[in-house]
Short mmCIF file of C-alpha atoms and ligand atoms in Angstrom, two decimals:
data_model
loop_
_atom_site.label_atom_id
_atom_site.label_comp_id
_atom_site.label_asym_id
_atom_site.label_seq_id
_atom_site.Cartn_x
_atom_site.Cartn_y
_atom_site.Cartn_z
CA UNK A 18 -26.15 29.81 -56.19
CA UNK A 19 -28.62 32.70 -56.03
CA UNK A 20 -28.42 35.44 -58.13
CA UNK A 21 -29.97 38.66 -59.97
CA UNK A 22 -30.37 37.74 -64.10
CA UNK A 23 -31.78 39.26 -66.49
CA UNK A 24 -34.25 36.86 -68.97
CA UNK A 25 -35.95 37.23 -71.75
CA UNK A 26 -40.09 36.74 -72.17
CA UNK A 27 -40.36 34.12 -74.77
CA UNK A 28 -44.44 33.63 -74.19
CA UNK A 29 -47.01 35.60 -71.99
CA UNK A 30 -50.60 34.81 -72.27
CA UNK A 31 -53.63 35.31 -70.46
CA UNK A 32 -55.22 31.21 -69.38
CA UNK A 33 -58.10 32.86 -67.30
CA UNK A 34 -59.04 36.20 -66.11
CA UNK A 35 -56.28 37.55 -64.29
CA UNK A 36 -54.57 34.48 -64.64
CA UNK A 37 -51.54 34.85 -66.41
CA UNK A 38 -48.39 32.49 -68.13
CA UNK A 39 -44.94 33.85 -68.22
CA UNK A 40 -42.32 31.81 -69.98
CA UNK A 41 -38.86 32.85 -69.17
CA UNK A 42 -35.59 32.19 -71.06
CA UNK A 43 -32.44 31.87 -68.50
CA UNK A 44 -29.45 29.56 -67.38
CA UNK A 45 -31.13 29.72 -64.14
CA UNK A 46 -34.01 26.72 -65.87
CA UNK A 47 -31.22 24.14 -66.11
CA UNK A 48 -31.33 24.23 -61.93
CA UNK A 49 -35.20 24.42 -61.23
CA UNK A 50 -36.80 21.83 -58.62
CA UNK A 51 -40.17 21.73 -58.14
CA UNK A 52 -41.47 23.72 -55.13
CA UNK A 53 -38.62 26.12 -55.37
CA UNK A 54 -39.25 29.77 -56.75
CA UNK A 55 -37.89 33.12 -58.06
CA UNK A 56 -38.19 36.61 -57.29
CA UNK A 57 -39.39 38.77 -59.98
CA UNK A 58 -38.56 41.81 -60.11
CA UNK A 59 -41.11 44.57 -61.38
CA UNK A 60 -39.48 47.96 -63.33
CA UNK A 61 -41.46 50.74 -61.54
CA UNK A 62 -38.89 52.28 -59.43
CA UNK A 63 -41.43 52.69 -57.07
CA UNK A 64 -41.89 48.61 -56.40
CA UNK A 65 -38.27 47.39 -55.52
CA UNK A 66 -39.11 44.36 -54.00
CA UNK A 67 -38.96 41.31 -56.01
CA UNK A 68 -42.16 39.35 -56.17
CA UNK A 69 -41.94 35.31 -55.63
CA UNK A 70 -43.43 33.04 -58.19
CA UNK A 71 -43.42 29.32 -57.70
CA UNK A 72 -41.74 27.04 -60.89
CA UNK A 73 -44.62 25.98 -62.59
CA UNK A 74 -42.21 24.48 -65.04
CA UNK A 75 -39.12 24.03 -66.84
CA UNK A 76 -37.36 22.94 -69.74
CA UNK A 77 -33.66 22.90 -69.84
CA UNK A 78 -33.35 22.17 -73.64
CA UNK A 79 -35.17 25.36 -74.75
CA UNK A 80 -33.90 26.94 -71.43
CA UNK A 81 -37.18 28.04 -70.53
CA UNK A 82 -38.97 28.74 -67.08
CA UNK A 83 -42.97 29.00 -66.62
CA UNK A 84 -44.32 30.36 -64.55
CA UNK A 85 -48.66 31.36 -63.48
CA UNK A 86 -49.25 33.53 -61.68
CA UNK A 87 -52.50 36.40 -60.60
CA UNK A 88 -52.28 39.57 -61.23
CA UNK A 89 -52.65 40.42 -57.80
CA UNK A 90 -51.71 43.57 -56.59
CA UNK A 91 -49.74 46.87 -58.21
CA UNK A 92 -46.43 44.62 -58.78
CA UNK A 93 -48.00 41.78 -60.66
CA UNK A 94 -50.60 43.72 -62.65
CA UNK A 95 -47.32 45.68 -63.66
CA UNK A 96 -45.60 42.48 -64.86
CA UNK A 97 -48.28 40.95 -66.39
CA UNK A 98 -48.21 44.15 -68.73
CA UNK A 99 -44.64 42.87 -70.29
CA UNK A 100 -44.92 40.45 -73.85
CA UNK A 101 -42.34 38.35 -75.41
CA UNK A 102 -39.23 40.24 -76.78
CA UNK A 103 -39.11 42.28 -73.19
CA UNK A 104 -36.47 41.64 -70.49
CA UNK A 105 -37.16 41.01 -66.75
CA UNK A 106 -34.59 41.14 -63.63
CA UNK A 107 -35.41 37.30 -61.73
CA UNK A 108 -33.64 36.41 -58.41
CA UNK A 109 -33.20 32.63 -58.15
CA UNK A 110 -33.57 29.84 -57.48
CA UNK A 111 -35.17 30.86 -54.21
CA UNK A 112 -36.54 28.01 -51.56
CA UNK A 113 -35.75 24.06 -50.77
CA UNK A 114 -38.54 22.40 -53.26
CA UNK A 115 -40.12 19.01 -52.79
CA UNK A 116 -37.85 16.19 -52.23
CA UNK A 117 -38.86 13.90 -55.23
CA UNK A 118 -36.51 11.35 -54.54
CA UNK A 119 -37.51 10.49 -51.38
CA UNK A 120 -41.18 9.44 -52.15
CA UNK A 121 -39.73 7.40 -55.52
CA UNK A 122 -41.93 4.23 -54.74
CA UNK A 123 -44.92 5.64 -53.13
CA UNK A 124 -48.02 7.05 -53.99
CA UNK A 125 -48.33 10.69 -53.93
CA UNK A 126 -51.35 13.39 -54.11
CA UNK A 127 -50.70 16.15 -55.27
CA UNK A 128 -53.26 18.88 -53.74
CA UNK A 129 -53.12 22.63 -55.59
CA UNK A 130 -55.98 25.10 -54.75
CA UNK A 131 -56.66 27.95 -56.61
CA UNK A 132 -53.12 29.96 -57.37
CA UNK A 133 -51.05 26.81 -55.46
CA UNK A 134 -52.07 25.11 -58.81
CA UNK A 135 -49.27 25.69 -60.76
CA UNK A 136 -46.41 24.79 -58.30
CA UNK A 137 -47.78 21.24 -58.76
CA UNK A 138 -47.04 20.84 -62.51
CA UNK A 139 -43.63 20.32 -62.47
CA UNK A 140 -44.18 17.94 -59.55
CA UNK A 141 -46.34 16.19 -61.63
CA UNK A 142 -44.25 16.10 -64.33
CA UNK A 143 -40.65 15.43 -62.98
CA UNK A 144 -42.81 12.81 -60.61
CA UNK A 145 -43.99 10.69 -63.99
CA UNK A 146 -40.34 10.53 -65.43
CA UNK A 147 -39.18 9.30 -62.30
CA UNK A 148 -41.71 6.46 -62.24
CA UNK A 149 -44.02 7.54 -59.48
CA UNK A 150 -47.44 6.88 -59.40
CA UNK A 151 -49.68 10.44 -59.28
CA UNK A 152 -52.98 11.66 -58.80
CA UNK A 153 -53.64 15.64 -58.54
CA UNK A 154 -56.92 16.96 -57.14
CA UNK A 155 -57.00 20.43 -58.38
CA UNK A 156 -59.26 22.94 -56.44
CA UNK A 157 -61.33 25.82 -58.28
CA UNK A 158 -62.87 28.75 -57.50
CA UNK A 159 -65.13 28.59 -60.73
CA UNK A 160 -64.79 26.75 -64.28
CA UNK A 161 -62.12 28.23 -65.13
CA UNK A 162 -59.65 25.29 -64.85
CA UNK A 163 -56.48 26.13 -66.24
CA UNK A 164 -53.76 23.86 -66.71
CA UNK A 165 -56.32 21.27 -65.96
CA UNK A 166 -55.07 19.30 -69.81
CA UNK A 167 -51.29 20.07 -68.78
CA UNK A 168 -51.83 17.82 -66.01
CA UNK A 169 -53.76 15.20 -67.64
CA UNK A 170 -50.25 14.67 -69.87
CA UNK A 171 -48.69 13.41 -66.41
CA UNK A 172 -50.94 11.98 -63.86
CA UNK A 173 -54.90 11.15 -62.68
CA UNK A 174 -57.06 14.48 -62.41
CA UNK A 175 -59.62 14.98 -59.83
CA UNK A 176 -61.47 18.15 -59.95
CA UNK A 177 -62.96 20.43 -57.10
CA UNK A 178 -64.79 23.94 -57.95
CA UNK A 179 -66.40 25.97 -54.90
CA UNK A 180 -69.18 26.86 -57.13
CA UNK A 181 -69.55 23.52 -57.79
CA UNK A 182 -69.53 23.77 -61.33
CA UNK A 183 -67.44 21.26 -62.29
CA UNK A 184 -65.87 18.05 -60.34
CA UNK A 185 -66.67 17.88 -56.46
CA UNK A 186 -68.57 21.08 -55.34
CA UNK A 187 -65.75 22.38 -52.66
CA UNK A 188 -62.12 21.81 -51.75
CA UNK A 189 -59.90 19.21 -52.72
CA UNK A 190 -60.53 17.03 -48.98
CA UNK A 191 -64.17 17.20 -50.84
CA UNK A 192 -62.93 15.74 -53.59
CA UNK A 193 -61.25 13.54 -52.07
CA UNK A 194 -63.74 11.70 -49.42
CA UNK A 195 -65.74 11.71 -52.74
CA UNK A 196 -63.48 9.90 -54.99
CA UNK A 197 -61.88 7.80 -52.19
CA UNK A 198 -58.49 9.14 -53.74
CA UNK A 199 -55.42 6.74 -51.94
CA UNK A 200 -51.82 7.97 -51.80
CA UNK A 201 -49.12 7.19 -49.01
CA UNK A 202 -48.08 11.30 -49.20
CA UNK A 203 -49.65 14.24 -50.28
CA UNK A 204 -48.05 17.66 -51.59
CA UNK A 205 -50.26 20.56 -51.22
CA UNK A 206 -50.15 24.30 -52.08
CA UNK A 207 -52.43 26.66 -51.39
CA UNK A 208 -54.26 28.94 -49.25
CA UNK A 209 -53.65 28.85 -45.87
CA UNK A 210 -57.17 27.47 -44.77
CA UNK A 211 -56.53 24.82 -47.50
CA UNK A 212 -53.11 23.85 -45.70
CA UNK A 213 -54.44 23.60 -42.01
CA UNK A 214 -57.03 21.47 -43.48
CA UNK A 215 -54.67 19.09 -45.17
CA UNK A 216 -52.26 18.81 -42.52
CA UNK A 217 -55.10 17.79 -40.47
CA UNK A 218 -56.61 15.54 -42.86
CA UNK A 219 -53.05 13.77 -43.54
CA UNK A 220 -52.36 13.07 -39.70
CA UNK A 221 -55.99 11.83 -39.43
CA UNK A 222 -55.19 9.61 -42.46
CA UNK A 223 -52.23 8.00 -41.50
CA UNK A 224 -49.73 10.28 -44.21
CA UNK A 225 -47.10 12.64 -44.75
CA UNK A 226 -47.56 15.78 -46.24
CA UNK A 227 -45.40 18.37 -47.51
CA UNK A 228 -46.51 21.69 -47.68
CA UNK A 229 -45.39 24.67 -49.29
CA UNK A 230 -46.38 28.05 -47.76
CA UNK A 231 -46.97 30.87 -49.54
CA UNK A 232 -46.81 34.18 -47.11
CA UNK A 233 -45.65 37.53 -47.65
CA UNK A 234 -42.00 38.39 -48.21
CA UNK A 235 -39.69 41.00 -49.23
CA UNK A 236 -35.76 40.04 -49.34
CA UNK A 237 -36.26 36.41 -50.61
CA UNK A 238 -33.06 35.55 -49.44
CA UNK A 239 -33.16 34.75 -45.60
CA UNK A 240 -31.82 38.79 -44.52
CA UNK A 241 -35.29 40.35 -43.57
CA UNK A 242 -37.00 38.08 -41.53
CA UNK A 243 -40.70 38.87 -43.10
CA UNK A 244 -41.52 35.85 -43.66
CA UNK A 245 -40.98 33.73 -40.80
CA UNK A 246 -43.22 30.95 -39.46
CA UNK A 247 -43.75 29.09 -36.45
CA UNK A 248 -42.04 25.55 -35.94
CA UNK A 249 -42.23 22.79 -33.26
CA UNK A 250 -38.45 22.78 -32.96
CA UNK A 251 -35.95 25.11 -32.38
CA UNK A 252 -34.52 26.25 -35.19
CA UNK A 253 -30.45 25.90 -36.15
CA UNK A 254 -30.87 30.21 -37.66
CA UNK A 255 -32.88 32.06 -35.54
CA UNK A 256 -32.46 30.11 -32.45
CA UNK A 257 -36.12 29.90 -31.67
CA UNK A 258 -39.20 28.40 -32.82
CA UNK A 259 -39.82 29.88 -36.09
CA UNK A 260 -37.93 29.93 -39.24
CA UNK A 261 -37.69 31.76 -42.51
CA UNK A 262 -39.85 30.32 -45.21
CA UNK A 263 -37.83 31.86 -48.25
CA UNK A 264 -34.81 29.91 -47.05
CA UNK A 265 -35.80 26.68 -44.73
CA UNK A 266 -39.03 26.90 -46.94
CA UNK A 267 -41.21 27.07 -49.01
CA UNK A 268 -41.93 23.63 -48.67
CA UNK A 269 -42.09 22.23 -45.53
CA UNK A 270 -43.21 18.81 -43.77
CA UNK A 271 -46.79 19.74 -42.03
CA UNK A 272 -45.71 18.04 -38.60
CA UNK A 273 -42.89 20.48 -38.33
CA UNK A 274 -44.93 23.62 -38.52
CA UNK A 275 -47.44 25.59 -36.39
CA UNK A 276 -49.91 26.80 -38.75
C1 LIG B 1444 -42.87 31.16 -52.29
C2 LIG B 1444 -44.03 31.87 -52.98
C3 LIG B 1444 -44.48 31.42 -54.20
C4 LIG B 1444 -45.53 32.08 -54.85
N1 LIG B 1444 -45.95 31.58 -56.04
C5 LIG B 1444 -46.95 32.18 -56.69
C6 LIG B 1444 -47.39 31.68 -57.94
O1 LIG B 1444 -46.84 30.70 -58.49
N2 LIG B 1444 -48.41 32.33 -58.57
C7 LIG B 1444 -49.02 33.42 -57.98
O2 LIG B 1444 -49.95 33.97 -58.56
N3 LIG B 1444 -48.64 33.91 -56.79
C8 LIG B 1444 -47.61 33.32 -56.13
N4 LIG B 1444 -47.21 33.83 -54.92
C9 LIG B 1444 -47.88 35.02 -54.40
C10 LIG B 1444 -47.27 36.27 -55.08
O3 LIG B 1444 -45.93 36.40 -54.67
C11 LIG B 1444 -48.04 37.53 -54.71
O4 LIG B 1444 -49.35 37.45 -55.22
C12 LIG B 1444 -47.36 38.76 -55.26
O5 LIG B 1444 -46.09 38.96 -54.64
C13 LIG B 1444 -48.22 39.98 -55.06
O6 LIG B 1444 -47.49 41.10 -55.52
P1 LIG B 1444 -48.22 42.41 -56.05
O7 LIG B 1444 -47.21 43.42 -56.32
O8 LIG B 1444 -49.13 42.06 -57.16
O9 LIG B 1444 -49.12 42.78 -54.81
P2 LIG B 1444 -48.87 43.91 -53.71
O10 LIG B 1444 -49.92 43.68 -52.70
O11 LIG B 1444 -48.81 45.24 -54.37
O12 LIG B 1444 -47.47 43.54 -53.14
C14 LIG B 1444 -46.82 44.34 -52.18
C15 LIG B 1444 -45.67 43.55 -51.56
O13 LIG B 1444 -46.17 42.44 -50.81
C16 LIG B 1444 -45.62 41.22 -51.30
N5 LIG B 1444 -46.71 40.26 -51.35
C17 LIG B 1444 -48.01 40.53 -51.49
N6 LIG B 1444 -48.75 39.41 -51.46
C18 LIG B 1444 -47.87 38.39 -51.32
C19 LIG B 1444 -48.01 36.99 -51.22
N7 LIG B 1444 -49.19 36.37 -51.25
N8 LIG B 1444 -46.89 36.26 -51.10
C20 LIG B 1444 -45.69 36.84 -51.05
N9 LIG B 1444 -45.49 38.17 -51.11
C21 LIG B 1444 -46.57 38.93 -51.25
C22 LIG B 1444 -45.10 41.54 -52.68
O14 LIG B 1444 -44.04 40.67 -53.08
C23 LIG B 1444 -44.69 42.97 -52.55
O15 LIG B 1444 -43.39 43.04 -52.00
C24 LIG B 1444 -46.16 33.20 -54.25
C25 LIG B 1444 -45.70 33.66 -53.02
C26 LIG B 1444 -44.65 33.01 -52.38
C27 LIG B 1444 -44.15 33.50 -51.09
S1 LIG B 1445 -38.31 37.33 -47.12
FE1 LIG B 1445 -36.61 38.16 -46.04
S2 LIG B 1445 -36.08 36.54 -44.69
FE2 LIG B 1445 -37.61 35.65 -45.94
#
């Protein structure tokens, strides 16, 4: 069920410039799946629209949601001005998420460049307790590499920086022709050049991959249309080719979408 809470900041640090963790207490953490998102809300009365954030991850015995996120733009920078003690308005849980179960016995990649990082932690982590056998190539602008030891706690790490200073120097498909990484699916998040590259390196490879798309959007809940997306098939809601990424979405499989 989505709905408008209010939660409580329990932890907000800074990992990397402009790079910020937000750890949320609310019910709403009990329900998290990885891939799915909520809207945060910032308190200007001048920015009314709810800002998504991707689950980076959750713990439903302290009842805690993290998330990372950039300070982007006004709404963010605004947020990331809030410490522990202060309340925030979150709309959730927005989006479908990654189906975990379905890729139980395979091997999966998980592919995060730059702010599509942290979306991939709790895939990483709900993947290990499931059994499922993990590698993550994480792709860098610079040497910054946060959450680069939360991931080591779960899965293999593979590390791409565009400056080349550390790992591969380039994107994670650099990384990966250069450590021969082998999976049967990948799940990626990222930018969209990232994305097109994937889903063309994953039908040229013989795999599946699930992406998750991270456009603009404004309602979160499927009433605006602003975030729609071109698809190969009609779709049931709109009728035509393109559905709404805050509701059919984020995540989507790459075959089904015209990006
Ligand atoms: C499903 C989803 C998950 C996301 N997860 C993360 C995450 O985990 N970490 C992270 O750093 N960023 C994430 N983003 C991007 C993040 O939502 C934007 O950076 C943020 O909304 C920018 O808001 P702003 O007020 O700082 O910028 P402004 O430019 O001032 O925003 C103006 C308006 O545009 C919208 N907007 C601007 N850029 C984006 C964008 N890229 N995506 C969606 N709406 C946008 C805002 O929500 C706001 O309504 C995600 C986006 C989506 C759609
Ligand atoms: S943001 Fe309004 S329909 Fe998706």
């Amino acid at each position: 069920m989505k709905r408008r809470l209010r939660s409580v900041i329990t932890e907000h640090k800074e990992l990397a410039p402009h790079i910020f963790s937000l750890k949320l207490k609310t019910e709403m953490s009990a329900e998290a799946v990885p891939g799915q998102f909520i809207g945060i809300y910032p308190k200007d009365g001048a920015r009314i629209l709810m800002r998504p954030i991707s689950i980076c991850d959750s713990d439903a015995e302290t009842g805690e949601l993290r998330m990372v996120y950039r300070a982007a733009g006004k709404g963010t920078a605004e947020i990331s001005g809030y410490g522990a003690g202060e309340s925030l308005d979150i709309l959730g849980m927005l989006g479908n998420g990654y189906d975990l179960e379905a890729v139980k016995e395979k091997k999966v990649i998980l592919l995060g460049g730059g702010i599509g990082i942290p979306p991939m932690l709790y895939s990483a982590k709900r993947l290990k307790e499931q059994g499922t056998e993990v590698t993550a190539v994480l792709g860098y602008a610079d040497s910054n590499t946060f959450l680069k030891e939360d991931f080591e706690k779960y899965c293999t790490v593979q590390i791409a920086s565009m400056e080349g200073s550390v790992g591969t120097k380039g994107t994670v498909i650099d990384a990966m022709n250069e450590n021969g990484t082998e999976g049967d699916v990948i799940f990626a998040c990222g930018p969209m050049p990232m994305l097109k590259a994937v889903k063309s390196y994953a039908a040229d490879h013989g795999m599946q991959a699930f992406i998750s798309l991270e456009e603009r959007m404004a309602c979160g809940v499927g009433a605006c249309l602003g975030c729609v997306v071109k698809t190969r098939e009609v779709d049931h809601h709109t009728h035509v080719k393109n559905t709404r990424i805050c509701v059919e979405g984020p995540v989507f499989n790459a075959e089904d979408v015209d990006i």
